[in-house]
Coordinates of C-alpha atoms and ligand atoms in Angstrom, one line a residue:
M21 CA 94.0 148.0 103.9
L22 CA 93.5 144.9 105.6
K23 CA 91.8 143.2 108.7
F24 CA 91.4 140.0 110.2
F25 CA 89.7 138.6 113.4
N26 CA 91.8 137.6 116.5
S27 CA 90.8 134.7 118.0
L28 CA 93.4 135.8 120.5
T29 CA 92.1 139.5 121.2
N30 CA 88.4 139.0 119.7
K31 CA 88.5 141.3 118.0
K32 CA 89.2 142.4 113.9
E33 CA 92.4 143.7 114.1
T34 CA 94.0 146.1 111.3
F35 CA 96.8 143.5 111.0
K36 CA 100.0 145.1 110.3
P37 CA 103.1 142.3 109.3
I38 CA 106.5 141.9 112.0
I39 CA 108.4 142.7 109.1
K40 CA 106.9 145.4 106.1
N41 CA 105.2 143.4 103.3
K42 CA 106.2 140.5 104.5
V43 CA 103.8 137.5 106.1
N44 CA 105.0 134.3 108.1
L45 CA 101.7 132.4 108.1
Y46 CA 101.8 129.0 109.7
T47 CA 98.8 126.3 109.4
C48 CA 98.6 122.9 110.9
G49 CA 98.5 120.8 108.9
P50 CA 96.7 117.0 108.3
T51 CA 97.4 114.2 110.5
V52 CA 98.0 111.5 108.2
Y53 CA 96.5 108.7 109.5
D54 CA 93.5 108.7 107.1
K55 CA 91.9 110.1 104.3
A56 CA 91.5 113.7 104.8
H57 CA 87.7 114.6 103.9
I58 CA 85.7 117.7 102.6
G59 CA 85.6 119.4 106.1
N60 CA 88.9 119.3 105.9
F61 CA 90.1 120.9 103.4
R62 CA 87.0 123.4 103.9
T63 CA 90.1 124.6 106.6
F64 CA 92.5 124.6 103.5
L65 CA 90.5 126.6 101.3
F66 CA 90.1 129.1 103.8
E67 CA 93.4 128.6 104.4
D68 CA 94.0 129.0 100.1
L69 CA 91.8 132.5 100.5
L70 CA 93.9 134.1 102.9
K71 CA 97.2 133.9 101.3
R72 CA 96.2 134.1 97.4
T73 CA 94.6 137.6 99.6
L74 CA 97.2 138.5 101.7
I75 CA 98.9 138.4 97.8
A76 CA 96.7 140.1 95.8
F77 CA 97.4 142.9 98.9
G78 CA 100.8 143.1 98.0
Y79 CA 102.2 140.9 100.8
E80 CA 105.6 138.4 99.6
V81 CA 104.0 135.3 102.1
N82 CA 106.1 132.8 103.8
H83 CA 103.7 129.1 104.2
V84 CA 104.2 126.9 105.9
M85 CA 102.2 124.1 106.4
N86 CA 103.3 120.9 108.5
I87 CA 101.8 117.2 107.9
T88 CA 101.8 115.4 111.4
D89 CA 103.1 112.5 110.5
V90 CA 103.2 111.0 114.1
D91 CA 100.7 111.1 117.5
D92 CA 98.3 109.3 118.7
K93 CA 97.1 108.7 115.3
T94 CA 98.3 107.5 113.4
I95 CA 100.7 105.2 115.4
K96 CA 97.7 103.5 116.4
R97 CA 96.5 103.2 112.2
A98 CA 100.5 101.9 112.1
N99 CA 99.8 99.0 114.9
D100 CA 96.0 98.3 113.9
S101 CA 96.7 97.5 110.7
G102 CA 100.1 95.7 111.2
K103 CA 101.9 98.5 108.5
Q104 CA 105.5 100.7 108.9
L105 CA 104.8 103.9 110.5
S106 CA 105.7 105.7 107.4
E107 CA 103.7 102.8 104.6
I108 CA 101.2 105.0 106.8
T109 CA 102.3 108.2 106.3
E110 CA 103.5 108.8 103.1
Y111 CA 101.1 106.9 101.3
Y112 CA 97.8 109.1 103.0
T113 CA 100.3 112.1 102.3
K114 CA 100.8 111.7 98.4
L115 CA 96.9 112.1 98.5
F116 CA 96.7 114.3 100.3
F117 CA 98.9 116.3 98.0
E118 CA 97.3 115.1 94.9
D119 CA 93.7 117.0 96.3
S120 CA 95.4 119.7 96.9
L121 CA 96.9 120.2 93.9
S122 CA 93.1 119.5 92.0
L123 CA 91.6 121.6 94.8
K124 CA 94.3 125.2 93.4
I125 CA 95.5 125.1 96.4
L126 CA 98.7 127.3 96.0
P127 CA 102.3 125.0 97.4
A128 CA 103.5 126.1 101.0
N129 CA 107.2 127.3 101.6
N130 CA 107.6 123.7 103.4
Y131 CA 105.9 121.2 103.9
P132 CA 107.5 119.7 107.0
L133 CA 107.7 116.2 108.9
A134 CA 107.2 115.7 111.8
T135 CA 109.0 113.1 112.1
E136 CA 112.0 114.4 110.7
H137 CA 112.2 117.5 113.9
I138 CA 112.8 115.0 116.4
P139 CA 116.3 117.2 117.5
G140 CA 114.6 120.5 117.8
M141 CA 111.6 118.9 119.6
I142 CA 113.9 117.6 122.0
E143 CA 115.8 120.9 122.7
M144 CA 112.5 123.0 123.0
I145 CA 111.9 120.3 126.5
K146 CA 114.8 120.9 127.5
L147 CA 114.8 124.2 127.6
L148 CA 111.4 124.1 128.9
I149 CA 112.7 121.8 131.9
N150 CA 115.3 124.0 132.7
K151 CA 112.8 127.6 132.6
N152 CA 111.2 125.0 135.4
F153 CA 107.9 124.9 133.8
A154 CA 108.1 121.4 132.8
Y155 CA 108.6 118.2 134.6
V156 CA 109.5 114.4 133.8
T157 CA 107.8 111.7 135.8
E158 CA 109.2 108.0 136.6
E159 CA 107.9 107.0 133.5
G160 CA 110.3 109.7 131.4
S161 CA 107.4 111.4 130.3
V162 CA 107.9 115.2 130.5
F163 CA 104.1 117.4 130.7
F164 CA 104.1 120.7 130.6
K165 CA 103.0 122.5 133.9
I166 CA 100.5 124.8 133.0
S167 CA 99.7 126.7 136.7
S168 CA 103.3 127.4 135.6
Y169 CA 102.0 130.0 132.9
K170 CA 100.1 133.1 134.3
N171 CA 98.5 133.7 130.6
Y172 CA 97.5 130.0 129.8
G173 CA 94.6 130.0 129.0
N174 CA 94.4 133.3 127.3
L175 CA 92.5 132.5 123.6
T176 CA 89.7 130.2 124.9
N177 CA 89.5 132.2 127.6
I178 CA 89.8 129.8 130.6
N179 CA 90.4 130.8 133.9
T180 CA 93.0 128.7 135.2
S181 CA 94.4 130.6 138.1
E182 CA 90.8 130.0 140.0
M183 CA 90.9 125.6 138.9
Q184 CA 92.6 123.0 141.0
I185 CA 95.3 122.1 138.0
S186 CA 96.2 117.6 139.8
S187 CA 95.4 116.5 137.2
R188 CA 98.0 115.2 133.7
V189 CA 96.6 114.2 130.4
S190 CA 98.6 112.0 128.1
S191 CA 97.0 112.1 125.5
D192 CA 96.8 114.5 122.3
E193 CA 92.9 115.6 122.4
Y194 CA 90.8 116.4 125.9
N195 CA 87.9 119.2 126.6
L196 CA 87.7 122.7 127.1
D197 CA 86.5 121.4 130.6
S198 CA 89.1 119.8 132.6
P199 CA 92.3 121.9 131.5
Q200 CA 95.0 119.5 132.9
D201 CA 98.8 119.2 132.2
F202 CA 100.3 118.1 128.7
A203 CA 102.8 115.4 127.3
L204 CA 105.4 117.6 125.7
W205 CA 106.8 113.5 125.2
K206 CA 105.1 110.3 126.2
A207 CA 107.7 107.3 127.4
Y208 CA 107.5 104.6 126.1
K209 CA 104.6 102.0 125.2
E210 CA 104.5 98.9 124.7
S211 CA 102.1 99.2 122.3
D212 CA 103.6 102.0 120.8
G213 CA 105.6 99.0 118.6
N214 CA 108.5 99.8 116.9
I215 CA 107.7 103.8 117.3
F216 CA 110.1 105.3 119.5
W217 CA 113.1 108.2 119.8
N218 CA 116.2 108.4 121.4
S219 CA 115.7 111.0 124.1
P220 CA 117.7 112.2 128.1
W221 CA 113.9 111.4 129.1
G222 CA 114.0 107.9 128.1
K223 CA 112.2 105.8 124.0
G224 CA 110.0 107.4 123.5
R225 CA 107.5 110.4 120.6
P226 CA 106.8 114.1 121.3
G227 CA 103.1 114.8 122.1
W228 CA 101.0 117.2 119.0
H229 CA 101.1 120.5 120.6
I230 CA 105.4 120.6 120.7
E231 CA 105.5 119.5 116.5
C232 CA 103.6 122.2 115.8
S233 CA 105.0 125.1 117.7
S234 CA 109.1 123.2 117.5
M235 CA 108.6 123.0 113.6
S236 CA 106.4 126.3 113.4
I237 CA 109.7 128.4 115.0
E238 CA 112.4 127.1 113.6
Y239 CA 110.5 127.3 110.1
L240 CA 109.7 131.1 111.0
G241 CA 111.3 132.7 113.8
K242 CA 110.0 132.2 117.6
H243 CA 107.6 135.4 117.1
F244 CA 105.7 134.9 113.3
D245 CA 102.1 136.9 111.6
I246 CA 99.5 134.7 111.1
H247 CA 99.0 131.0 113.1
C248 CA 95.0 129.7 111.4
G249 CA 93.7 126.0 112.1
G250 CA 90.0 125.3 112.4
F251 CA 88.0 125.9 115.3
D252 CA 89.2 123.2 116.8
N253 CA 92.7 123.3 117.6
K254 CA 92.2 126.1 119.5
F255 CA 91.6 124.0 122.7
P256 CA 93.4 122.2 123.3
H257 CA 95.9 122.3 120.7
H258 CA 97.2 126.0 120.0
E259 CA 96.5 127.0 124.2
N260 CA 99.4 124.6 124.8
E261 CA 100.9 125.5 121.5
I262 CA 101.4 129.3 122.8
A263 CA 102.0 128.0 126.5
Q264 CA 105.4 126.1 124.9
S265 CA 106.3 128.7 122.6
E266 CA 106.0 132.2 125.4
C267 CA 107.9 129.7 127.6
A268 CA 110.5 128.7 126.4
F269 CA 112.1 131.6 124.6
G270 CA 110.1 133.7 126.9
T271 CA 108.9 136.0 123.6
K272 CA 105.5 136.6 121.7
F273 CA 105.0 133.8 119.3
V274 CA 102.3 135.1 117.3
N275 CA 100.5 138.3 116.5
Y276 CA 97.3 136.9 115.1
W277 CA 95.1 133.5 115.1
L278 CA 92.3 132.9 112.8
H279 CA 90.1 130.0 113.3
S280 CA 87.0 129.1 110.6
E281 CA 84.2 127.2 111.3
F282 CA 83.3 123.7 110.9
L283 CA 81.7 122.2 107.7
L284 CA 78.8 120.1 108.5
V285 CA 77.3 117.6 105.8
D286 CA 72.9 118.4 105.5
G287 CA 73.7 119.7 108.9
G288 CA 74.9 117.6 110.7
K289 CA 78.5 115.9 111.9
M290 CA 80.6 113.9 109.6
S291 CA 80.8 110.5 110.4
K292 CA 81.8 107.0 108.9
S293 CA 78.6 105.3 110.6
L294 CA 76.1 108.0 108.7
G295 CA 78.5 107.0 105.7
N296 CA 78.5 111.3 104.7
V297 CA 82.5 111.5 105.0
Y298 CA 83.2 113.3 101.8
T299 CA 86.0 112.9 100.3
I300 CA 87.5 115.0 97.9
P301 CA 87.7 112.0 94.7
T302 CA 84.1 111.4 96.3
L303 CA 83.0 114.5 95.6
I304 CA 84.4 114.9 92.3
K305 CA 82.4 111.1 91.6
N306 CA 79.4 112.3 92.2
G307 CA 80.2 115.5 89.1
F308 CA 81.0 118.4 91.4
T309 CA 84.3 120.1 89.3
P310 CA 87.1 121.7 91.8
E311 CA 86.3 125.1 91.3
E312 CA 82.4 123.7 91.8
I313 CA 83.6 122.9 95.7
R314 CA 86.2 125.8 96.0
Y315 CA 82.8 127.9 95.4
I316 CA 81.0 126.2 98.3
M317 CA 83.6 126.7 100.9
L318 CA 84.4 130.1 100.0
T319 CA 81.1 131.6 99.3
A320 CA 79.9 131.2 103.3
H321 CA 82.0 133.6 105.6
Y322 CA 84.9 131.3 106.9
R323 CA 83.8 132.0 110.2
S324 CA 80.3 131.0 109.4
K325 CA 79.3 126.8 109.4
V326 CA 79.3 125.5 106.0
N327 CA 76.6 123.4 105.4
F328 CA 77.4 121.0 102.4
K329 CA 74.4 119.1 100.3
L330 CA 75.0 116.7 97.5
D331 CA 71.4 118.0 96.0
K332 CA 73.0 121.8 95.6
Q333 CA 75.3 120.8 92.9
H334 CA 72.7 122.5 90.3
E335 CA 72.6 125.7 92.4
V336 CA 75.9 125.7 92.3
K337 CA 76.9 124.3 89.5
M338 CA 74.5 127.5 87.8
A339 CA 75.7 130.0 89.4
I340 CA 79.7 130.0 88.2
K341 CA 78.3 129.6 85.0
R342 CA 77.3 133.0 85.1
I343 CA 80.8 134.5 85.5
Q344 CA 81.9 132.2 83.0
T345 CA 80.0 133.4 81.0
V346 CA 80.6 136.9 81.2
K347 CA 84.1 136.1 80.9
S348 CA 83.8 134.2 77.5
R349 CA 81.9 137.3 76.8
L350 CA 84.8 139.9 76.9
E351 CA 87.3 137.1 76.1
S352 CA 85.2 137.1 72.5
I353 CA 85.3 140.6 71.8
N354 CA 88.4 142.7 71.2
R355 CA 90.2 143.9 74.2
I356 CA 92.7 146.5 74.4
S357 CA 96.5 145.7 77.0
T358 CA 95.8 147.8 80.2
N359 CA 96.8 147.6 83.7
S360 CA 93.4 148.9 85.7
F361 CA 91.1 148.1 86.7
P362 CA 87.3 148.9 87.4
K363 CA 85.9 151.2 90.0
I364 CA 84.0 148.0 91.7
K365 CA 88.2 146.9 93.0
N366 CA 88.0 149.2 94.8
T367 CA 84.7 148.3 96.6
F368 CA 85.3 144.2 95.8
D369 CA 88.9 144.7 97.9
K370 CA 87.2 147.4 100.6
I371 CA 85.2 144.0 102.1
L372 CA 87.5 141.6 101.0
G373 CA 89.8 143.3 103.0
D374 CA 87.4 143.2 105.9
D375 CA 87.5 139.8 107.3
L376 CA 87.4 138.0 104.1
D377 CA 84.1 138.5 103.9
T378 CA 83.4 136.2 100.3
P379 CA 79.9 136.2 100.8
K380 CA 79.1 140.0 100.4
A381 CA 82.6 140.3 97.6
M382 CA 80.1 137.3 95.3
A383 CA 77.2 139.6 96.0
L384 CA 79.0 142.7 95.1
V385 CA 80.4 140.1 92.0
F386 CA 77.0 138.8 90.3
D387 CA 76.5 142.2 90.7
W388 CA 78.6 144.2 89.1
V389 CA 78.7 140.5 86.3
R390 CA 74.5 141.1 85.4
K391 CA 75.3 145.7 85.0
L392 CA 78.4 144.4 82.7
N393 CA 75.7 142.1 80.4
I394 CA 73.1 145.0 80.2
D395 CA 76.3 147.9 79.1
M396 CA 77.5 144.8 76.7
D397 CA 74.2 143.9 74.8
K398 CA 73.8 147.7 74.8
N399 CA 76.9 148.5 72.7
N400 CA 78.0 150.7 75.9
L401 CA 81.1 150.1 76.8
S402 CA 84.6 151.7 75.5
D403 CA 87.6 149.4 74.3
E404 CA 88.9 150.0 76.8
E405 CA 86.5 149.9 79.7
I406 CA 85.8 146.5 78.3
S407 CA 89.7 145.7 78.9
N408 CA 89.4 146.6 82.5
S409 CA 85.7 145.0 83.1
F410 CA 88.1 141.7 81.5
N411 CA 91.7 142.3 83.8
F412 CA 88.7 142.8 86.4
I413 CA 87.4 138.8 86.4
N414 CA 90.7 138.1 86.2
Y415 CA 91.9 139.7 89.2
F416 CA 88.8 137.9 91.6
N417 CA 89.9 134.5 89.8
S418 CA 93.5 134.8 91.5
I419 CA 91.7 134.6 94.6
F420 CA 89.2 132.9 94.4
C421 CA 90.3 130.4 91.4
I422 CA 86.2 128.8 91.2
L423 CA 86.2 129.6 86.5
V424 CA 87.7 127.3 83.7
D425 CA 91.0 128.5 82.3
N426 CA 90.0 129.6 78.8
S427 CA 92.9 129.7 77.0
K428 CA 93.0 125.3 77.4
I429 CA 91.7 124.3 74.6
P430 CA 91.1 120.7 74.1
A431 CA 93.1 119.3 71.6
N432 CA 89.9 118.1 69.5
I433 CA 88.2 120.7 69.2
T434 CA 91.6 122.7 68.2
K435 CA 91.7 120.3 65.6
L436 CA 87.5 120.9 64.2
A437 CA 88.1 124.7 64.3
E438 CA 91.8 124.0 62.0
A439 CA 89.9 121.8 59.6
R440 CA 86.7 124.0 59.7
E441 CA 89.4 126.8 58.7
T442 CA 90.5 124.7 56.0
A443 CA 86.6 123.7 54.8
R444 CA 86.1 128.3 54.9
K445 CA 89.8 128.6 52.2
N446 CA 88.5 126.6 50.2
N447 CA 85.0 128.1 50.1
D448 CA 83.0 124.7 51.3
W449 CA 80.8 126.2 53.7
E450 CA 77.7 123.3 54.6
E451 CA 81.5 121.5 55.7
S452 CA 82.7 125.2 57.3
D453 CA 79.1 125.3 59.8
R454 CA 78.9 121.7 60.1
L455 CA 81.7 121.9 61.9
R456 CA 81.1 124.9 63.8
D457 CA 77.7 122.4 64.8
I458 CA 79.7 120.2 65.7
I459 CA 82.0 122.2 68.2
N460 CA 79.3 123.8 69.5
A461 CA 78.0 120.7 70.5
K462 CA 80.9 119.5 72.3
G463 CA 80.7 123.2 74.3
W464 CA 82.4 125.5 72.9
N465 CA 81.9 128.7 70.5
I466 CA 83.9 130.2 67.9
R467 CA 83.6 133.1 66.2
D468 CA 85.0 134.7 63.2
G469 CA 87.0 138.2 63.2
N470 CA 89.9 139.7 61.0
S471 CA 93.3 137.2 63.2
G472 CA 91.3 134.4 62.1
Q473 CA 88.5 132.1 64.3
K474 CA 88.1 132.7 68.0
I475 CA 87.3 129.6 70.7
F476 CA 85.7 129.7 73.6
P477 CA 83.8 128.1 76.0
K478 CA 79.9 128.4 75.5
Ligands
AMP517 P1 93.2 116.8 111.1 O1 93.9 116.3 110.0 O2 92.9 116.2 111.7 O3 95.3 117.7 112.3 O4 93.2 118.3 110.7 C1 93.5 119.0 109.6 C2 92.7 121.0 109.5 O5 91.1 120.5 109.4 C3 92.6 121.1 111.4 O6 92.9 122.8 111.0 C4 91.9 120.5 111.5 O7 91.4 122.6 112.7 C5 91.2 121.2 110.6 N1 88.9 120.3 110.6 C6 89.0 119.1 110.8 N2 87.3 119.2 110.4 C7 86.9 120.1 109.7 C8 85.7 119.7 109.7 N3 84.5 119.2 110.2 N4 85.1 121.4 108.9 C9 86.6 122.3 108.7 N5 87.8 122.0 109.3 C10 88.1 120.8 109.8
ZN518 ZN1 99.7 122.4 114.2

């Protein structure tokens, strides 16, 4: 059983998919006007954790993540730099995919680009105008009339019926204390340069919010299971998505809304002026491994802030090493093939299934590792128990992905091991020991068993 905190109801709820064993999941993707920073990846890694957990619980996940390649920010960046919009967005999209891959984020089934889905957005805006939820202005913009939708504000707990909504807002982002009619279609302005599409209301471009409504519905249907983003997406982005989608199609839009808290750096907001807007490549240059970055992001609960500090690296390395070492130890012992798990898996699943309680799940694993080491020291475990424990470590890692793959032995180590095998066959024990020492110095262990040498990381 899985339970999630649903932002829509402000409650932890048991997850029930619309179609048995299937989950349709939409996550708001990057706005590709700049390099994605570690804050963005805090959210993308939370979504990866959610997806990996759903998969581990037996669900087939159909995941769509959009790429916001046209909005206020991308247009400004393109026009400020004198480049074509596509030149800017393709470059940052490529970097985003590289970072996602290096962090072992499971790829989505689809990454629709906003610029390739403008006709669908226009159709949805037409529907909203026909149903009187939207109006066209003199200059050819279209606005959603929030007073026409009685549930407006349900996600963010604002009550617009008591407010006088007299103004409208063109920009994609604005404040929670000023809910206003928002732009579905923005009429062309000189400052847009050559970025525009034709529409029944004249040339212009879509607002950011309609992009996600239209693309999520196109790929996942009018009513789907889960929609995620960072908590700043709640208002106005997700509030507006709900309004547009439910008014256009007259059905409930999304069952579960999940939002992750922000990442802070040294206790504060990341900002360019402080020089602390870290990207994944900068962290890697600073000596962090992708596994360490995952560990930092995933050991905080997704609804708590992550406070990132560069100097925490040693602590993180030691923590991962504790689990990695036990994995290597299990690998070096003869195992039998089993499909079972030790009892800890039930507890681990219960904890993780309870709104993805990763800090508690990680604490459980550390405690288990400590006891497992004692049992192995005392030779207390049967072959079956060893094998089940090994299965559990792999299961744990299929969700957290913080351990390196021991099966990938570097070519130079394999070569040294082969030379050592030859030396042993020739009874050249001195050379064999010399090669073993080199292998050890490079961070690998070698053990001789009945079936030959076994190599595993130290
Ligand atoms: P953007 O590229 O600005 O559209 O943001 C992509 C995702 O990153 C959205 O889901 C945001 O909510 C999320 N996000 C932005 N900044 C942070 C941060 N500091 N911590 C966590 N998530 C963030
Ligand atoms: Zn979105």
